[in-house]
Coordinates of C-alpha atoms in Angstrom, one line a residue:
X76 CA -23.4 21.1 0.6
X77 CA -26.0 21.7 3.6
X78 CA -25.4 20.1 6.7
X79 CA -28.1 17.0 6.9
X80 CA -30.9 18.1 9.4
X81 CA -32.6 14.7 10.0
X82 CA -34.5 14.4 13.2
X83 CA -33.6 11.2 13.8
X84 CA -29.6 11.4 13.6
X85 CA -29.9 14.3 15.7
X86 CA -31.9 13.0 18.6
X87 CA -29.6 9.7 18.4
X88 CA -26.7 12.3 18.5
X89 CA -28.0 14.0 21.4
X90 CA -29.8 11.0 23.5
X91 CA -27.9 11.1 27.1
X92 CA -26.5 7.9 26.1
X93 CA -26.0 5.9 22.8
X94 CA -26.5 2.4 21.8
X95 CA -24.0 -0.4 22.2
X96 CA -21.5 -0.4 19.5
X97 CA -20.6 -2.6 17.7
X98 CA -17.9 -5.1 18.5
X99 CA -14.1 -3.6 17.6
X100 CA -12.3 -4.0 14.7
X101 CA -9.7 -7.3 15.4
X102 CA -6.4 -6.1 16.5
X103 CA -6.9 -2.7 17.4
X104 CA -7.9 -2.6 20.7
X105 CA -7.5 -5.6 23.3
X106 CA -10.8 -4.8 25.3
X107 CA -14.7 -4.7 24.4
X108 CA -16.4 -1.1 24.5
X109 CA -19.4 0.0 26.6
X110 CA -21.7 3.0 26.1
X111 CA -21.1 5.8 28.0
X112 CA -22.6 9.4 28.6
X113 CA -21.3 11.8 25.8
X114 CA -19.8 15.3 27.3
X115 CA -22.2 17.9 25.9
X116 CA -19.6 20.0 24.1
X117 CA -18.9 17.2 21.9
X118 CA -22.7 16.9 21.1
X119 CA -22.9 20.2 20.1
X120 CA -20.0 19.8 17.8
X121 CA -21.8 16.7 16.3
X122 CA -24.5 18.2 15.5
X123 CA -23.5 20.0 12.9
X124 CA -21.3 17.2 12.1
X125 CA -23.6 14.2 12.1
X126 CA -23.6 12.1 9.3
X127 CA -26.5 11.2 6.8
X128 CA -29.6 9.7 8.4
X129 CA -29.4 6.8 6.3
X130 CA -28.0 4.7 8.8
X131 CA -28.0 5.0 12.5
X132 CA -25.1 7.0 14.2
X133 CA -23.9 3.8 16.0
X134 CA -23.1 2.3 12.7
X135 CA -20.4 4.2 12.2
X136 CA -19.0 4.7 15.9
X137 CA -15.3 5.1 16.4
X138 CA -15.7 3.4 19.4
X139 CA -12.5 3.4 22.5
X140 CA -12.0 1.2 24.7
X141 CA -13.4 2.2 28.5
X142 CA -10.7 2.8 31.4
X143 CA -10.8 2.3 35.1
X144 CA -13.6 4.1 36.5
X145 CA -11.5 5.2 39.6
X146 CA -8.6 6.3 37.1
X147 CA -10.6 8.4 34.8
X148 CA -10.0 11.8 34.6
X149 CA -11.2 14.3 32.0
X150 CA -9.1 13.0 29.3
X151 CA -9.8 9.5 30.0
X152 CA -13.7 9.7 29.7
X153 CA -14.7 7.1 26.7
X154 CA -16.8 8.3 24.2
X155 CA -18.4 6.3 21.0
X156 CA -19.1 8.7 18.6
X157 CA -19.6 8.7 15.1
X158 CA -17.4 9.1 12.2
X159 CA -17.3 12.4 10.5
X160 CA -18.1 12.9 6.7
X161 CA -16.3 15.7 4.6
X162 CA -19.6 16.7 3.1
X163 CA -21.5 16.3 6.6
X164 CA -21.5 20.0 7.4
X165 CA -19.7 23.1 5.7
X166 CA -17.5 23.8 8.2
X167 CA -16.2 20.5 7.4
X168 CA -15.8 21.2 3.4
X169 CA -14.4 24.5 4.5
X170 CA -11.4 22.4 6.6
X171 CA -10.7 20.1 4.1
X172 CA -10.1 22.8 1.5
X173 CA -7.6 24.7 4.3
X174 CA -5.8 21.2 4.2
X175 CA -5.9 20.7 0.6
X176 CA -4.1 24.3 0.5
X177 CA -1.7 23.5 2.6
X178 CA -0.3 20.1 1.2
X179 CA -0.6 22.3 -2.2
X180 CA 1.9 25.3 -0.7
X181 CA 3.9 21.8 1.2
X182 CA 4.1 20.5 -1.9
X183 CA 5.7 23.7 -3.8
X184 CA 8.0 24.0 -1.2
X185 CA 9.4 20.6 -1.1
X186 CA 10.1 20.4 -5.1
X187 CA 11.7 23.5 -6.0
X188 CA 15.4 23.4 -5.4
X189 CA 17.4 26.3 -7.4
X190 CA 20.0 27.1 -5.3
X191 CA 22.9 25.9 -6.6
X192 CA 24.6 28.1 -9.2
X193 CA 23.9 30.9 -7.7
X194 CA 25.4 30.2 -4.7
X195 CA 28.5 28.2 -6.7
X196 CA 28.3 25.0 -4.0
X197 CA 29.3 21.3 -4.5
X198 CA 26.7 18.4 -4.5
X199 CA 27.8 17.9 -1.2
X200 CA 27.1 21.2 0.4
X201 CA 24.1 22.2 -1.9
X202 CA 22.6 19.0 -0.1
X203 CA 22.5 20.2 2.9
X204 CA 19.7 22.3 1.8
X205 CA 18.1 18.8 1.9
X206 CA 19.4 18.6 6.0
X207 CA 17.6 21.9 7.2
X208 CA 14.5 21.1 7.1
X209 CA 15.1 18.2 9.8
X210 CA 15.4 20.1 12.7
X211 CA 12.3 21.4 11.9
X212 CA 10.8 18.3 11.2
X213 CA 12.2 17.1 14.8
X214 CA 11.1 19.8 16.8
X215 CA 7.8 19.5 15.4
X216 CA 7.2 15.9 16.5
X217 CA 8.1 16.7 19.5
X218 CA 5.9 19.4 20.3
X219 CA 2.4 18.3 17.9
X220 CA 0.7 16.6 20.4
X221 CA 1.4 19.4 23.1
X222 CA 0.1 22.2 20.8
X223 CA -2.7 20.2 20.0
X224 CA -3.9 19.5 23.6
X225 CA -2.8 23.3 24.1
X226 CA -4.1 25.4 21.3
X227 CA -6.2 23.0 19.1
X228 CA -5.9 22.6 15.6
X229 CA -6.3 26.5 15.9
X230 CA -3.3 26.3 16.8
X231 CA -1.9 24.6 13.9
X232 CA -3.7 27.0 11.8
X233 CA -1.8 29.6 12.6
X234 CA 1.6 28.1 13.3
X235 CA 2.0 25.9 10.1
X236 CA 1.1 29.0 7.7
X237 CA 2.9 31.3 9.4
X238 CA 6.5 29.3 9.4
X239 CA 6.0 29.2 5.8
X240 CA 5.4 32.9 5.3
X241 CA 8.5 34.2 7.5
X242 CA 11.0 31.2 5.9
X243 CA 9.6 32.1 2.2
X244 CA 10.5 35.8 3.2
X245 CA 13.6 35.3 4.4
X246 CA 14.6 32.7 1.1
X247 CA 13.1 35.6 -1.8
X248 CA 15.5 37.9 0.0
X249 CA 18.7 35.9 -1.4
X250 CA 20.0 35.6 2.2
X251 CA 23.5 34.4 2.7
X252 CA 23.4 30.4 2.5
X253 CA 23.5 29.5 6.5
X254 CA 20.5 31.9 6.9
X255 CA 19.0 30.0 3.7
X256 CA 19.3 26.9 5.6
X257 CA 17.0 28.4 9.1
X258 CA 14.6 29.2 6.7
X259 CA 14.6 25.6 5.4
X260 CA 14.1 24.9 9.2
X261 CA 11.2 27.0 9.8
X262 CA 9.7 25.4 6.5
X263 CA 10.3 22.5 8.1
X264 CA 8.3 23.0 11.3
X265 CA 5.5 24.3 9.3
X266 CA 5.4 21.2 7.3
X267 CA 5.2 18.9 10.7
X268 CA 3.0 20.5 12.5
X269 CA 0.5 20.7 9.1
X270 CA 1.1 16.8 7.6
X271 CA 0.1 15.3 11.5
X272 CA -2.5 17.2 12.0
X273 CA -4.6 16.9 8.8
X274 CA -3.3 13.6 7.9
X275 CA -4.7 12.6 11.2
X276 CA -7.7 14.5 10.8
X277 CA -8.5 13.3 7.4
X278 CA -7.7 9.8 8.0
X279 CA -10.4 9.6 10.8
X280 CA -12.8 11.1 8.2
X281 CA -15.1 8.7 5.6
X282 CA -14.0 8.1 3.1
X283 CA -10.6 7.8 4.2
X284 CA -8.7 6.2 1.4
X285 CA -10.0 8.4 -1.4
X286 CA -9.6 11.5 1.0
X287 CA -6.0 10.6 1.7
X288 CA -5.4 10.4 -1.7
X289 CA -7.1 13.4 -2.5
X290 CA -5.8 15.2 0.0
X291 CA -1.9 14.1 -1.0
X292 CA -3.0 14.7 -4.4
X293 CA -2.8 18.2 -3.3
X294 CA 0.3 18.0 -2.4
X295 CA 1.5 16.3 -5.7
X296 CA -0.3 19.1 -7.4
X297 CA 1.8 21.6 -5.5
X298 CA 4.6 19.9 -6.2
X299 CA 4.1 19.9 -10.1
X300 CA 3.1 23.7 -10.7
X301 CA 6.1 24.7 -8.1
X302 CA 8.7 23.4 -10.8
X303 CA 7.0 24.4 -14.0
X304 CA 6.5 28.1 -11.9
X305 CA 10.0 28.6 -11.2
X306 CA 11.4 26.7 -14.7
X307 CA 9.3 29.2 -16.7
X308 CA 10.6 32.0 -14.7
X309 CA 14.3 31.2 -14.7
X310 CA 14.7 29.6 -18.3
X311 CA 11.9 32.2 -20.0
X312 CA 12.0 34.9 -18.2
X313 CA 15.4 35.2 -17.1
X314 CA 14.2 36.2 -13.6
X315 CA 16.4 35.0 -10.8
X316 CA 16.2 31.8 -8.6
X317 CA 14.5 33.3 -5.5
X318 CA 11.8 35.5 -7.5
X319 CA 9.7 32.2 -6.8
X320 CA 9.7 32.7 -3.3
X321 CA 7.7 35.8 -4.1
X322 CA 4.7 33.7 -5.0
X323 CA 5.1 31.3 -2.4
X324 CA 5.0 34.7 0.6
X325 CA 2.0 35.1 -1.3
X326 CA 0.7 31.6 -1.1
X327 CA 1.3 31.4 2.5
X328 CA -0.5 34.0 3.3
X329 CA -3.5 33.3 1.7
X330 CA -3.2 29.3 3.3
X331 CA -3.2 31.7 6.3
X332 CA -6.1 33.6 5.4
X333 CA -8.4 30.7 4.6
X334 CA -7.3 28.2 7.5
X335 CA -7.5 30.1 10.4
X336 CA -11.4 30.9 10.1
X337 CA -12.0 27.5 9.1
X338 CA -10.3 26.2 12.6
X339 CA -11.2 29.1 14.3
X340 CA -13.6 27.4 16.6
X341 CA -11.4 23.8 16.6
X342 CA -9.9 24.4 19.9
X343 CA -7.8 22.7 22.6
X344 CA -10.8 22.1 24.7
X345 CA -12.8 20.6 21.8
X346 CA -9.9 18.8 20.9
X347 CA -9.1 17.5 24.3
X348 CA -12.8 16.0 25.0
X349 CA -12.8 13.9 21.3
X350 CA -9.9 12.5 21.7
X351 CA -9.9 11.2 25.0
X352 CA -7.6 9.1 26.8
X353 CA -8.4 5.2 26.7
X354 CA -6.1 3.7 28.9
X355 CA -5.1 4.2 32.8
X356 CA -1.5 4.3 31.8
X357 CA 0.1 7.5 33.0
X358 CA 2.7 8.6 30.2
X359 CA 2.4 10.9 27.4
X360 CA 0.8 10.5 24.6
X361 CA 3.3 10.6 22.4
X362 CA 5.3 8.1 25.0
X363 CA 2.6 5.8 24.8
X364 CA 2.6 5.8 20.5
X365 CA 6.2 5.2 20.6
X366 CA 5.3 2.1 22.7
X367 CA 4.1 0.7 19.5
X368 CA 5.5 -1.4 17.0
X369 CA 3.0 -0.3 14.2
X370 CA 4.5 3.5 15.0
X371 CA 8.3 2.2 14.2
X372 CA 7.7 0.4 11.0
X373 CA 5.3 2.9 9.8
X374 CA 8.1 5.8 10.7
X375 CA 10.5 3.6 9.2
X376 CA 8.5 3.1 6.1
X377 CA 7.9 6.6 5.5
X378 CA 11.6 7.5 6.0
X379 CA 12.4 5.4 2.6
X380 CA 9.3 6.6 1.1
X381 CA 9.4 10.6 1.1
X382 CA 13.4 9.9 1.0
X383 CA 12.9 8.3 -2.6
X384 CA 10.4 10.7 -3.9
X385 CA 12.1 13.8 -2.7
X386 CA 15.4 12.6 -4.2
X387 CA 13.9 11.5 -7.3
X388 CA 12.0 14.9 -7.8
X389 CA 15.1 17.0 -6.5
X390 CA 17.7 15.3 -8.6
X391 CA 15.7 14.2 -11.7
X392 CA 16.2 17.3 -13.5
X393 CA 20.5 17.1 -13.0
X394 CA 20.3 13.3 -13.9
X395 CA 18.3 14.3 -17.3
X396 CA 21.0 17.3 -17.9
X397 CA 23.8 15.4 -17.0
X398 CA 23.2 11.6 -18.5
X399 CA 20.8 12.1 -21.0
X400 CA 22.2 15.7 -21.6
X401 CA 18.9 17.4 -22.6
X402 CA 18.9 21.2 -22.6
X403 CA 17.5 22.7 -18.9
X404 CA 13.9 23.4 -19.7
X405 CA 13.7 19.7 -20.9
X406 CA 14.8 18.6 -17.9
X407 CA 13.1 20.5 -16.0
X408 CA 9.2 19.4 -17.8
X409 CA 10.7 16.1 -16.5
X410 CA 10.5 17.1 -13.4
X411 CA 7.1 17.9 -14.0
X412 CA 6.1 14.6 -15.1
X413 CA 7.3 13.1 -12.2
X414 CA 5.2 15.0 -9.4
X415 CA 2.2 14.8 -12.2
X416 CA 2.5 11.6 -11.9
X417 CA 2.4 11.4 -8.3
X418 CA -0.5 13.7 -8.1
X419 CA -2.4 11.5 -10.8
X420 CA -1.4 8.0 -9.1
X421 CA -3.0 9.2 -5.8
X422 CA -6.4 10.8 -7.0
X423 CA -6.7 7.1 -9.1
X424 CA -5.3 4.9 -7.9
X425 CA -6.6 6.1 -4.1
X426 CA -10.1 5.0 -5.3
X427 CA -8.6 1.3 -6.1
X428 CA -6.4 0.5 -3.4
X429 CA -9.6 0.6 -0.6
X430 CA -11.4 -2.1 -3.2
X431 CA -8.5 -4.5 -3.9
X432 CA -7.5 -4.1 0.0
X433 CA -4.5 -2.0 0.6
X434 CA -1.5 -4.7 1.6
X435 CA -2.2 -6.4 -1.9
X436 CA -2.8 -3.2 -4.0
X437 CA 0.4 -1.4 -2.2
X438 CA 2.6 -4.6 -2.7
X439 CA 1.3 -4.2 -6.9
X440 CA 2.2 -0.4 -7.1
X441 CA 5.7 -1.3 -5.7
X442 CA 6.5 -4.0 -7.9
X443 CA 5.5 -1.4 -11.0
X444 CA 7.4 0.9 -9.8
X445 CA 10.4 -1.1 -9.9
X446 CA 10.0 -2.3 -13.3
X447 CA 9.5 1.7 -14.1
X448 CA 12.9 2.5 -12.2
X449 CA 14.6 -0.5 -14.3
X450 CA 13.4 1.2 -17.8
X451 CA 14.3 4.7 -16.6
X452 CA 17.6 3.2 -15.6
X453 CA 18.9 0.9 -18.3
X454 CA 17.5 2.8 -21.5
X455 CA 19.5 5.7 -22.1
X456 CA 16.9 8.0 -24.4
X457 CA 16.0 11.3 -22.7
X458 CA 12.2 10.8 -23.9
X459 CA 11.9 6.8 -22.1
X460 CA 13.6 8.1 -19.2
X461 CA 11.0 10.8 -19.3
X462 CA 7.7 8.9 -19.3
X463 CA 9.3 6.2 -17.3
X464 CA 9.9 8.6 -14.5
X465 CA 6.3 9.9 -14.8
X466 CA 4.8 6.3 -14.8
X467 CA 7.2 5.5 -12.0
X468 CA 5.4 8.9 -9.9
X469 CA 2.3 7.0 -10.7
X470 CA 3.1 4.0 -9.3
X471 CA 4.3 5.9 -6.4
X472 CA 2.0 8.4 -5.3
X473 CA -0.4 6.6 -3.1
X474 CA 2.1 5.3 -0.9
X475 CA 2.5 7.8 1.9
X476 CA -1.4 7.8 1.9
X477 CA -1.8 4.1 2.5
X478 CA 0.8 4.4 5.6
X479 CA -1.5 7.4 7.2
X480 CA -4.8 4.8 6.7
X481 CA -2.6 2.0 8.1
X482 CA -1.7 3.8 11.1
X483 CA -5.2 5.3 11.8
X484 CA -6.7 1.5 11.0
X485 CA -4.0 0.1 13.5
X486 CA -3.9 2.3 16.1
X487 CA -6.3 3.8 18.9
X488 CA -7.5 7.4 17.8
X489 CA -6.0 9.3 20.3
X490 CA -2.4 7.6 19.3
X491 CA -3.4 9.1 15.4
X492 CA -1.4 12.4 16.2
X493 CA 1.5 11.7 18.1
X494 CA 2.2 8.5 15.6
X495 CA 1.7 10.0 12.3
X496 CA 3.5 13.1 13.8
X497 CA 6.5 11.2 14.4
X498 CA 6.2 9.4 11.3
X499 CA 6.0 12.2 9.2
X500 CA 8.9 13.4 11.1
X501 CA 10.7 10.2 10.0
X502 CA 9.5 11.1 6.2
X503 CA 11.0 14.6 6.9
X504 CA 14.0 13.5 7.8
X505 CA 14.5 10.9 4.7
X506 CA 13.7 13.9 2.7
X507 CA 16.9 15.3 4.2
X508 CA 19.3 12.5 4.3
X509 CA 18.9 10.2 1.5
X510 CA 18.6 13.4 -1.3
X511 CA 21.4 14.4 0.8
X512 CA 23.6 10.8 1.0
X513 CA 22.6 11.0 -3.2
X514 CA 23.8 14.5 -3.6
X515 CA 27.6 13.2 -1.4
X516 CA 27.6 9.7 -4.0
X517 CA 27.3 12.1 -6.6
X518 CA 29.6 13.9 -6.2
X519 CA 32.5 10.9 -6.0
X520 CA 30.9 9.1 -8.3
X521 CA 28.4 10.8 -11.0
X522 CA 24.7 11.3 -10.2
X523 CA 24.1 8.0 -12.9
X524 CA 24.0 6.3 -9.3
X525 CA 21.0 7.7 -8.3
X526 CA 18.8 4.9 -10.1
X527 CA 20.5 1.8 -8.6
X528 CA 20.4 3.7 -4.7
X529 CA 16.3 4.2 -5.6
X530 CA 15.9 1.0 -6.4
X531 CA 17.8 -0.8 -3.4
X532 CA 15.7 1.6 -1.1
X533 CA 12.5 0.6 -2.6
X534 CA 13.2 -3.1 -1.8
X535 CA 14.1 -2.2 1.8
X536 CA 10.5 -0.1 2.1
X537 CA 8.4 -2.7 0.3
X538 CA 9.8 -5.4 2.9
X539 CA 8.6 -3.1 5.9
X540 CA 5.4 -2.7 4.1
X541 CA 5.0 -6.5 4.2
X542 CA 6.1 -6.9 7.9
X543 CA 2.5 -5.0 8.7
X544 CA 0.2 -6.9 10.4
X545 CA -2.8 -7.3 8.1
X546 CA -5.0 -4.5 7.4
X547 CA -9.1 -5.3 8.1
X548 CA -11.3 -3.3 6.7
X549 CA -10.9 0.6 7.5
X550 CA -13.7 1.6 9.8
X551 CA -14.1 4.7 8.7
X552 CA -15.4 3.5 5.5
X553 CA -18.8 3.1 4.6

């Protein structure tokens, strides 16, 4: 779609100062805002940006609290600018369709797990294919808001991409197990350094529940070819475990291909002046989003969340061969279902959950999903187990897209990155342990416990989800 040329939006964008704005959302920030002079690189870059001249930039300001005049540096100038629309320019459609990509090739990555016959491991040890992609994970929240202040979301461009390219190289080469395991690492990184910045990205973007949900819709849709890819080539075809990772070099490199010229001119600088600093305080960033509570139950949160959908989806398809004994391709469509599911529950229901209000609608999903896990669990027929695991991806999907809006509603913007960095970090390394903690049951004690463990984790997550403070209306929605 064109960019919106309205006289009138772009002289307010440009005027050397802007209106008042208007008073902040309650509980965000503790002190009022003033206008202020906006640095000309950023008017440039809203220029092309601006939103539709249908209602006055200030209406939409994402407006920061002012420092200490003597304390201000050059990333603690405050700025009130407006929010960004996906369809307000093309370089912004162009962006959102490099992140859609990349949750897409995330998403493949995460739910394809083959491994284990061919390397003839235990539960135990396979699940430490589950572990390696913490360290990655961890590095990665420690380093995303340095590489951001440093190289931009450039930066992440070419990093994220690129660790998926070398690990999916090294896994479709069959590599002995340990070096299996640093390629799960460097998928890992990749992952970290891609879900911060373009969950933060998109969640300062309007509309940002139906993005988010788009946007991890993506990845849900990743997630449901990857499995249905690599069942039809292993049970069909008779090709090996790691011809998959063929397609994934290839998908990487295209991710590559179309992200880097969309964040070409997204650098550190640009980055730097838009999300300036709004308090006097001297630590880091990231020191400064640990300081917050929001930041620890949100991390917290998505540890049990992206735990219980990574070990439902990577242990689904054992439980169905194993309990309900259906033949492998069977089991694997359930599989399928699952992350359908999911990819279907966030593209619907993300369009509800801003309407109802998002500490109601979330509480809802959860109590359906438990009622889902109970069916799944206590009826033993392959086929209710099947759609009960689908309806329970449903019910599950827009979960990890509520807690980025939560954080970029709660939170002062330039907090978005280093918090939902570290939380995502946290969802990385539930991913790990819990499929992993599963995987070690299992092995003492039959993979029939992986319902019960799901459903005693889901309690645990839905009582952090209540502990939020309460949610006001998003202010990047219009």
């Amino acid at each position: 779609m064109a960019t919106s040329t309205s006289m009138t939006t772009t002289a307010s964008i440009l005027a050397p100062t802007l209106p008042p704005p208007p008073a902040p959302v309650a509980g965000l920030h503790d002190r009022p805002c003033a206008p202020t002079t906006l640095p000309p690189a950023i008017a440039i870059e809203l220029a092309s940006t601006s939103t539709s001249a249908s209602a006055p930039a200030s209406a939409h300001a994402n407006t920061i609290p002012p420092t200490d005049p003597e304390a201000a540096g050059p990333e603690s100038v405050p700025v009130s600018m407006p929010v960004q629309r996906w369809n307000g320019s093309r370089i912004n459609i162009c962006r959102l369709a490099a992140a859609f990509l990349s949750f897409a090739v995330m998403g493949a990555n995460d739910a394809v797990y083959g491994w284990e016959p061919y390397y003839h491991l235990t539960h135990t040890i396979v699940s430490l294919v589950f572990l390696a992609p913490l360290a990655g994970y961890a590095l990665s929240a420690t380093v995303n808001s340095a590489i951001h202040l440093a190289l931009g979301q450039r930066g992440v461009a070419v990093l994220g991409p690129a660790s998926h390219a070398i690990s999916y190289a090294i896994a479709c080469r069959h590599p002995p197990f340990a070096v299996l395991l640093v390629a799960g690492a460097l998928a890992g990184f990749g992952n970290g350094v891609l879900d911060a910045a373009w969950n933060a990205w998109v969640g300062d973007m309007a509309p940002a529940n139906e993005l988010l949900g788009l946007l991890h819709a993506c990845y849900g849709l990743g997630a449901t070819v990857g499995p249905w890819v690599a069942t039809a080539l292993v049970a069909r075809a008779h090709a090996p475990w790691y011809a998959f990772y063929y397609l994934m070099v290839g998908a990487a490199l295209v991710e590559l291909a179309v992200s880097l010229p969309a964040f070409w001119r997204a650098t550190a600088a640009t980055f730097r002046q838009a999300h300036p600093r709004s308090t006097t305080r001297r630590r880091g960033r990231m020191r400064e989003a640990l300081a917050h509570r929001v930041t620890w139950t949100l991390s917290l949160f998505l540890l049990g969340y992206v735990g219980v959908e990574v070990a439902l989806g990577g242990w689904i398809v054992t439980f169905m061969m194993r309990v309900r004994k259906s033949d492998p391709y069977a089991s694997g469509i359930s599989a399928v279902g699952f992350w359908l599911g999911i990819t279907l529950g966030r593209v619907v229901l993300g369009f509800v959950t801003g309407r109802m209000g998002a500490k109601l609608a979330i509480s809802i999903y959860f109590l359906c999903a438990m009622a889902l896990l109970l069916l799944f669990w206590l009826v033993p027929a392959f086929i209710v187990s099947a759609v009960a695991v689908a309806l329970l991806g449903f019910f599950l999907g827009p979960l990890f897209p509520a807690a980025v809006m939560a954080a970029t509603t709660l939170l002062p913007k330039e907090l978005h990155i280093g918090a939902i960095g570290f939380a995502a970090a946290c969802g990385g390394a539930g991913s790990a342990f819990f499929p992993f903690a599963v995987g070690a049951i299992a092995q003492a004690r039959g993979v029939q416990v992986l319902p019960p463990i799901v459903l005693a984790w889901l309690v645990a997550i839905l009582a952090l989800w209540l502990s939020l403070p309460r949610l006001g209306e998003h202010s990047h929605q219009s």
